[in-house]
Short mmCIF file of C-alpha atoms in Angstrom, two decimals:
data_model
loop_
_atom_site.label_atom_id
_atom_site.label_comp_id
_atom_site.label_asym_id
_atom_site.label_seq_id
_atom_site.Cartn_x
_atom_site.Cartn_y
_atom_site.Cartn_z
CA UNK A 466 32.31 -10.92 -25.75
CA UNK A 467 30.04 -11.64 -28.94
CA UNK A 468 26.87 -12.95 -27.17
CA UNK A 469 26.23 -15.41 -29.56
CA UNK A 470 29.13 -17.95 -27.99
CA UNK A 471 27.45 -17.73 -24.18
CA UNK A 472 25.17 -20.56 -23.47
CA UNK A 473 21.70 -20.11 -21.97
CA UNK A 474 22.94 -21.80 -18.67
CA UNK A 475 26.08 -18.94 -18.49
CA UNK A 476 22.57 -16.49 -17.84
CA UNK A 477 20.65 -17.52 -16.58
CA UNK A 478 23.40 -19.70 -13.37
CA UNK A 479 23.38 -16.34 -11.37
CA UNK A 480 18.77 -16.31 -11.91
CA UNK A 481 18.71 -19.63 -10.36
CA UNK A 482 21.11 -19.06 -7.28
CA UNK A 483 18.80 -15.77 -6.57
CA UNK A 484 15.55 -18.25 -6.77
CA UNK A 485 17.13 -20.54 -4.27
CA UNK A 486 18.86 -17.95 -1.91
CA UNK A 487 14.99 -16.44 -1.80
CA UNK A 488 13.57 -19.60 -1.91
CA UNK A 489 15.65 -20.81 1.47
CA UNK A 490 15.24 -17.44 2.55
CA UNK A 491 10.76 -18.00 2.70
CA UNK A 492 10.85 -21.14 4.10
CA UNK A 493 13.36 -19.44 6.84
CA UNK A 494 10.51 -16.51 7.29
CA UNK A 495 7.24 -18.32 7.85
CA UNK A 496 8.42 -21.33 9.09
CA UNK A 497 6.44 -20.27 12.00
CA UNK A 498 5.08 -17.32 10.43
CA UNK A 499 4.99 -14.01 12.53
CA UNK A 500 2.18 -13.23 14.78
CA UNK A 501 2.32 -10.45 13.03
CA UNK A 502 1.80 -11.68 9.78
CA UNK A 503 -1.50 -12.69 10.74
CA UNK A 504 -3.23 -9.56 10.62
CA UNK A 505 -1.18 -7.81 8.57
CA UNK A 506 -2.83 -10.89 5.54
CA UNK A 507 -6.03 -10.07 7.05
CA UNK A 508 -6.37 -5.99 6.82
CA UNK A 509 -5.39 -7.14 2.73
CA UNK A 510 -7.52 -9.09 1.94
CA UNK A 511 -10.41 -6.40 3.51
CA UNK A 512 -8.99 -3.99 1.34
CA UNK A 513 -10.89 -5.90 -1.33
CA UNK A 514 -13.72 -5.99 0.67
CA UNK A 515 -14.09 -2.43 1.30
CA UNK A 516 -14.14 -2.05 -3.09
CA UNK A 517 -15.97 -4.73 -3.54
CA UNK A 518 -18.18 -3.28 -0.86
CA UNK A 519 -18.85 0.46 -1.95
CA UNK A 520 -19.33 -0.92 -5.80
CA UNK A 521 -22.56 -1.71 -4.13
CA UNK A 522 -23.57 1.71 -2.95
CA UNK A 523 -26.47 2.98 -5.34
CA UNK A 524 -25.98 5.75 -7.62
CA UNK A 525 -22.32 5.76 -7.73
CA UNK A 526 -20.79 7.52 -11.02
CA UNK A 527 -18.58 6.26 -13.62
CA UNK A 528 -16.03 7.85 -11.80
CA UNK A 529 -16.57 5.80 -8.51
CA UNK A 530 -17.04 2.32 -9.65
CA UNK A 531 -13.84 3.02 -11.45
CA UNK A 532 -11.90 3.94 -8.15
CA UNK A 533 -13.11 1.50 -7.35
CA UNK A 534 -10.85 -1.18 -9.44
CA UNK A 535 -7.76 0.71 -6.83
CA UNK A 536 -8.26 -1.45 -4.12
CA UNK A 537 -7.75 -4.53 -6.00
CA UNK A 538 -4.13 -3.24 -6.87
CA UNK A 539 -3.58 -1.83 -3.14
CA UNK A 540 -4.63 -5.18 -2.27
CA UNK A 541 -2.32 -6.76 -4.57
CA UNK A 542 0.15 -4.29 -3.73
CA UNK A 543 0.00 -5.17 -0.51
CA UNK A 544 0.35 -9.25 -0.30
CA UNK A 545 3.64 -7.99 -2.78
CA UNK A 546 5.25 -6.06 -0.71
CA UNK A 547 5.08 -9.37 2.81
CA UNK A 548 5.57 -11.58 -0.20
CA UNK A 549 9.28 -9.74 -1.97
CA UNK A 550 9.69 -8.48 1.72
CA UNK A 551 9.48 -12.62 3.44
CA UNK A 552 12.52 -13.53 0.70
CA UNK A 553 14.76 -11.14 2.06
CA UNK A 554 14.48 -8.55 -0.62
CA UNK A 555 13.70 -5.35 1.55
CA UNK A 556 14.35 -2.97 -0.64
CA UNK A 557 12.18 -3.18 -3.62
CA UNK A 558 9.32 -4.62 -0.49
CA UNK A 559 9.35 -0.23 0.90
CA UNK A 560 8.97 0.09 -2.60
CA UNK A 561 5.99 -0.93 -3.71
CA UNK A 562 4.43 -0.07 0.19
CA UNK A 563 5.43 3.08 -0.98
CA UNK A 564 3.07 2.25 -3.92
CA UNK A 565 -0.02 1.07 -2.05
CA UNK A 566 0.20 3.69 0.38
CA UNK A 567 0.33 6.54 -2.98
CA UNK A 568 -3.08 4.79 -3.53
CA UNK A 569 -4.13 4.22 -0.86
CA UNK A 570 -4.62 7.80 -0.24
CA UNK A 571 -5.55 8.34 -4.34
CA UNK A 572 -8.97 6.64 -3.42
CA UNK A 573 -10.70 9.60 -1.45
CA UNK A 574 -8.72 12.23 -3.92
CA UNK A 575 -10.46 10.65 -6.13
CA UNK A 576 -13.98 8.97 -5.17
CA UNK A 577 -15.02 13.36 -5.38
CA UNK A 578 -12.67 15.32 -8.17
CA UNK A 579 -14.06 12.47 -11.96
CA UNK A 580 -11.88 14.99 -13.66
CA UNK A 581 -9.25 14.97 -11.69
CA UNK A 582 -9.89 11.00 -11.89
CA UNK A 583 -9.47 11.29 -16.25
CA UNK A 584 -6.62 12.66 -16.43
CA UNK A 585 -5.26 10.74 -14.62
CA UNK A 586 -6.12 7.81 -16.94
CA UNK A 587 -6.46 9.13 -19.64
CA UNK A 588 -3.99 12.30 -20.46
CA UNK A 589 -0.93 10.76 -18.19
CA UNK A 590 -1.22 13.25 -15.12
CA UNK A 591 0.70 12.12 -12.48
CA UNK A 592 -0.82 12.62 -8.69
CA UNK A 593 1.31 14.45 -6.27
CA UNK A 594 1.11 12.83 -2.72
CA UNK A 595 1.55 15.79 -1.16
CA UNK A 596 -0.83 18.07 -3.30
CA UNK A 597 -3.00 15.19 -1.82
CA UNK A 598 -2.60 15.58 0.85
CA UNK A 599 -3.30 19.51 1.15
CA UNK A 600 -6.20 19.16 -0.50
CA UNK A 601 -7.56 16.12 1.61
CA UNK A 602 -6.16 18.45 4.71
CA UNK A 603 -8.03 21.17 3.86
CA UNK A 604 -11.41 23.18 5.86
CA UNK A 605 -12.68 22.03 2.83
CA UNK A 606 -13.15 18.88 1.96
CA UNK A 607 -13.60 18.24 6.50
CA UNK A 608 -16.74 20.82 5.56
CA UNK A 609 -18.29 18.03 3.59
CA UNK A 610 -17.04 15.17 5.00
CA UNK A 611 -19.11 16.53 7.65
CA UNK A 612 -21.27 16.96 6.28
CA UNK A 613 -21.97 14.24 4.83
CA UNK A 614 -20.69 12.04 8.44
CA UNK A 615 -22.25 13.49 11.21
CA UNK A 616 -20.21 11.08 12.61
CA UNK A 617 -16.85 13.19 12.38
CA UNK A 618 -15.81 15.62 15.12
CA UNK A 619 -12.49 14.81 14.46
CA UNK A 620 -9.40 18.20 13.29
CA UNK A 621 -8.52 15.68 11.00
CA UNK A 622 -9.66 13.22 8.72
CA UNK A 623 -6.13 10.44 8.82
CA UNK A 624 -2.67 11.23 10.24
CA UNK A 625 -1.71 13.83 7.48
CA UNK A 626 2.08 13.55 10.38
CA UNK A 627 2.31 10.47 10.16
CA UNK A 628 1.71 9.93 6.73
CA UNK A 629 4.13 12.09 5.59
CA UNK A 630 7.16 10.49 7.41
CA UNK A 631 5.95 7.22 5.77
CA UNK A 632 6.18 8.89 2.53
CA UNK A 633 9.76 10.40 3.06
CA UNK A 634 11.09 7.04 5.21
CA UNK A 635 9.79 5.03 1.72
CA UNK A 636 10.68 7.20 -0.64
CA UNK A 637 14.69 7.43 0.36
CA UNK A 638 14.54 3.67 -1.31
CA UNK A 639 13.11 4.57 -3.99
CA UNK A 640 14.82 8.00 -5.24
CA UNK A 641 17.95 5.22 -3.85
CA UNK A 642 19.68 6.74 -1.04
CA UNK A 643 23.31 5.64 -0.24
CA UNK A 644 22.16 4.82 2.94
CA UNK A 645 20.07 3.05 2.44
CA UNK A 646 21.73 0.57 -0.36
CA UNK A 647 21.29 -2.96 0.56
CA UNK A 648 24.57 -4.00 -1.61
CA UNK A 649 27.04 -2.48 1.15
CA UNK A 650 25.91 -4.26 3.59
CA UNK A 651 27.54 -7.81 5.06
CA UNK A 652 24.16 -9.58 5.51
CA UNK A 653 22.22 -8.98 2.56
CA UNK A 654 19.77 -10.15 0.47
CA UNK A 655 19.52 -13.00 4.27
CA UNK A 656 16.80 -13.43 6.36
CA UNK A 657 17.00 -10.63 8.86
CA UNK A 658 14.41 -11.44 11.72
CA UNK A 659 15.04 -8.14 13.19
CA UNK A 660 13.96 -6.73 8.72
CA UNK A 661 11.14 -9.36 8.47
CA UNK A 662 9.52 -7.83 11.23
CA UNK A 663 10.40 -4.01 10.99
CA UNK A 664 8.81 -4.60 7.39
CA UNK A 665 5.90 -5.86 8.88
CA UNK A 666 5.19 -3.49 11.25
CA UNK A 667 5.82 -0.68 9.07
CA UNK A 668 2.84 -2.20 6.24
CA UNK A 669 0.41 -2.38 9.57
CA UNK A 670 1.38 0.90 10.05
CA UNK A 671 0.20 1.87 6.68
CA UNK A 672 -2.66 0.43 7.24
CA UNK A 673 -4.22 1.93 10.07
CA UNK A 674 -3.73 4.93 8.38
CA UNK A 675 -5.69 4.67 5.49
CA UNK A 676 -8.58 2.33 6.76
CA UNK A 677 -9.14 6.02 8.97
CA UNK A 678 -9.16 7.76 5.66
CA UNK A 679 -11.46 5.16 4.37
CA UNK A 680 -13.86 5.09 7.49
CA UNK A 681 -14.18 8.67 7.74
CA UNK A 682 -14.61 9.46 4.35
CA UNK A 683 -17.83 7.02 4.14
CA UNK A 684 -20.20 6.75 6.86
CA UNK A 685 -21.38 2.86 6.41
CA UNK A 686 -18.17 1.25 6.16
CA UNK A 687 -17.13 0.78 9.33
CA UNK A 688 -20.05 -1.57 10.45
CA UNK A 689 -20.33 -2.57 6.90
CA UNK A 690 -17.20 -4.11 6.86
CA UNK A 691 -17.34 -4.97 10.32
CA UNK A 692 -20.40 -7.27 8.92
CA UNK A 693 -18.49 -8.73 5.98
CA UNK A 694 -15.16 -9.81 7.16
CA UNK A 695 -16.22 -10.22 11.15
CA UNK A 696 -12.82 -11.84 12.32
CA UNK A 697 -11.11 -8.17 11.81
CA UNK A 698 -14.27 -6.77 14.25
CA UNK A 699 -11.75 -6.20 17.03
CA UNK A 700 -8.79 -5.00 15.10
CA UNK A 701 -10.06 -1.77 13.79
#
C-alpha cells in the first residue's frame, strides 16, 4: 500500500483506542488508590530529597556533585514505573523499575570511584550490575564503610541475594522471555488488581533495598532524612 494514500486517522486510530483503554485502566486502579501506593510514592519523593541532602554536604568532589543528579532520575523512574503499572502496562513498568534498581546501586558504586563515573559519563563505558554488587560486597568496601561509619556492624551493606533476585526477575522482562509475554494473555493490557498490587510490592522491595544501602554508606543520612521528611520516619 502506498503510504501517501493513507489518511492521518488511519494510522492514529489505534493510538487513540490505546489511550482510551489505558485511561480507563488508570482510573479503575486509582479509584481508590491502594494503601500501598501512598508509601511507595512517599519513598520515591524522598529519593529526590536524599540527593538534595547529599548536595548540602561540604567538601563534595566534582564527581560526587554529579552523582547527586542520579537521585532525581531515580525519583522519575520510580514514579514512571508506578504510572505505567497503573495503566496496566506491566512489562514497561518492570523495565523502568530495573533501571531504577541499577541506578540506585550505581549511586554508591560511583560515589567513591570517580574514574569509573567519568568513563560511564564520557567514554561510553557500561555499568555491569554483577560487577557493582561484587565490588560493594568486597572486604575492602566493608572495611572502608566501617571506618567512616562506626555504627555499621552488619556483614553486608545491603541484601545482595535480594538484589540479585530482583534484578533477575526484572531482567526476564527486559530480555523478552516467552514466559513474560503479555500479548498472549487473555486479559492483556487490562486493569488487574492482583498485578497492580504485585508491582507496587515490587517497587517497595527495590526501595527498601536501596534505602538500606544509602543509610549504611552515608552515616548521617538516616537522621537527616527523618528531620527533612518526618512523615517518612516510621517507614524507614
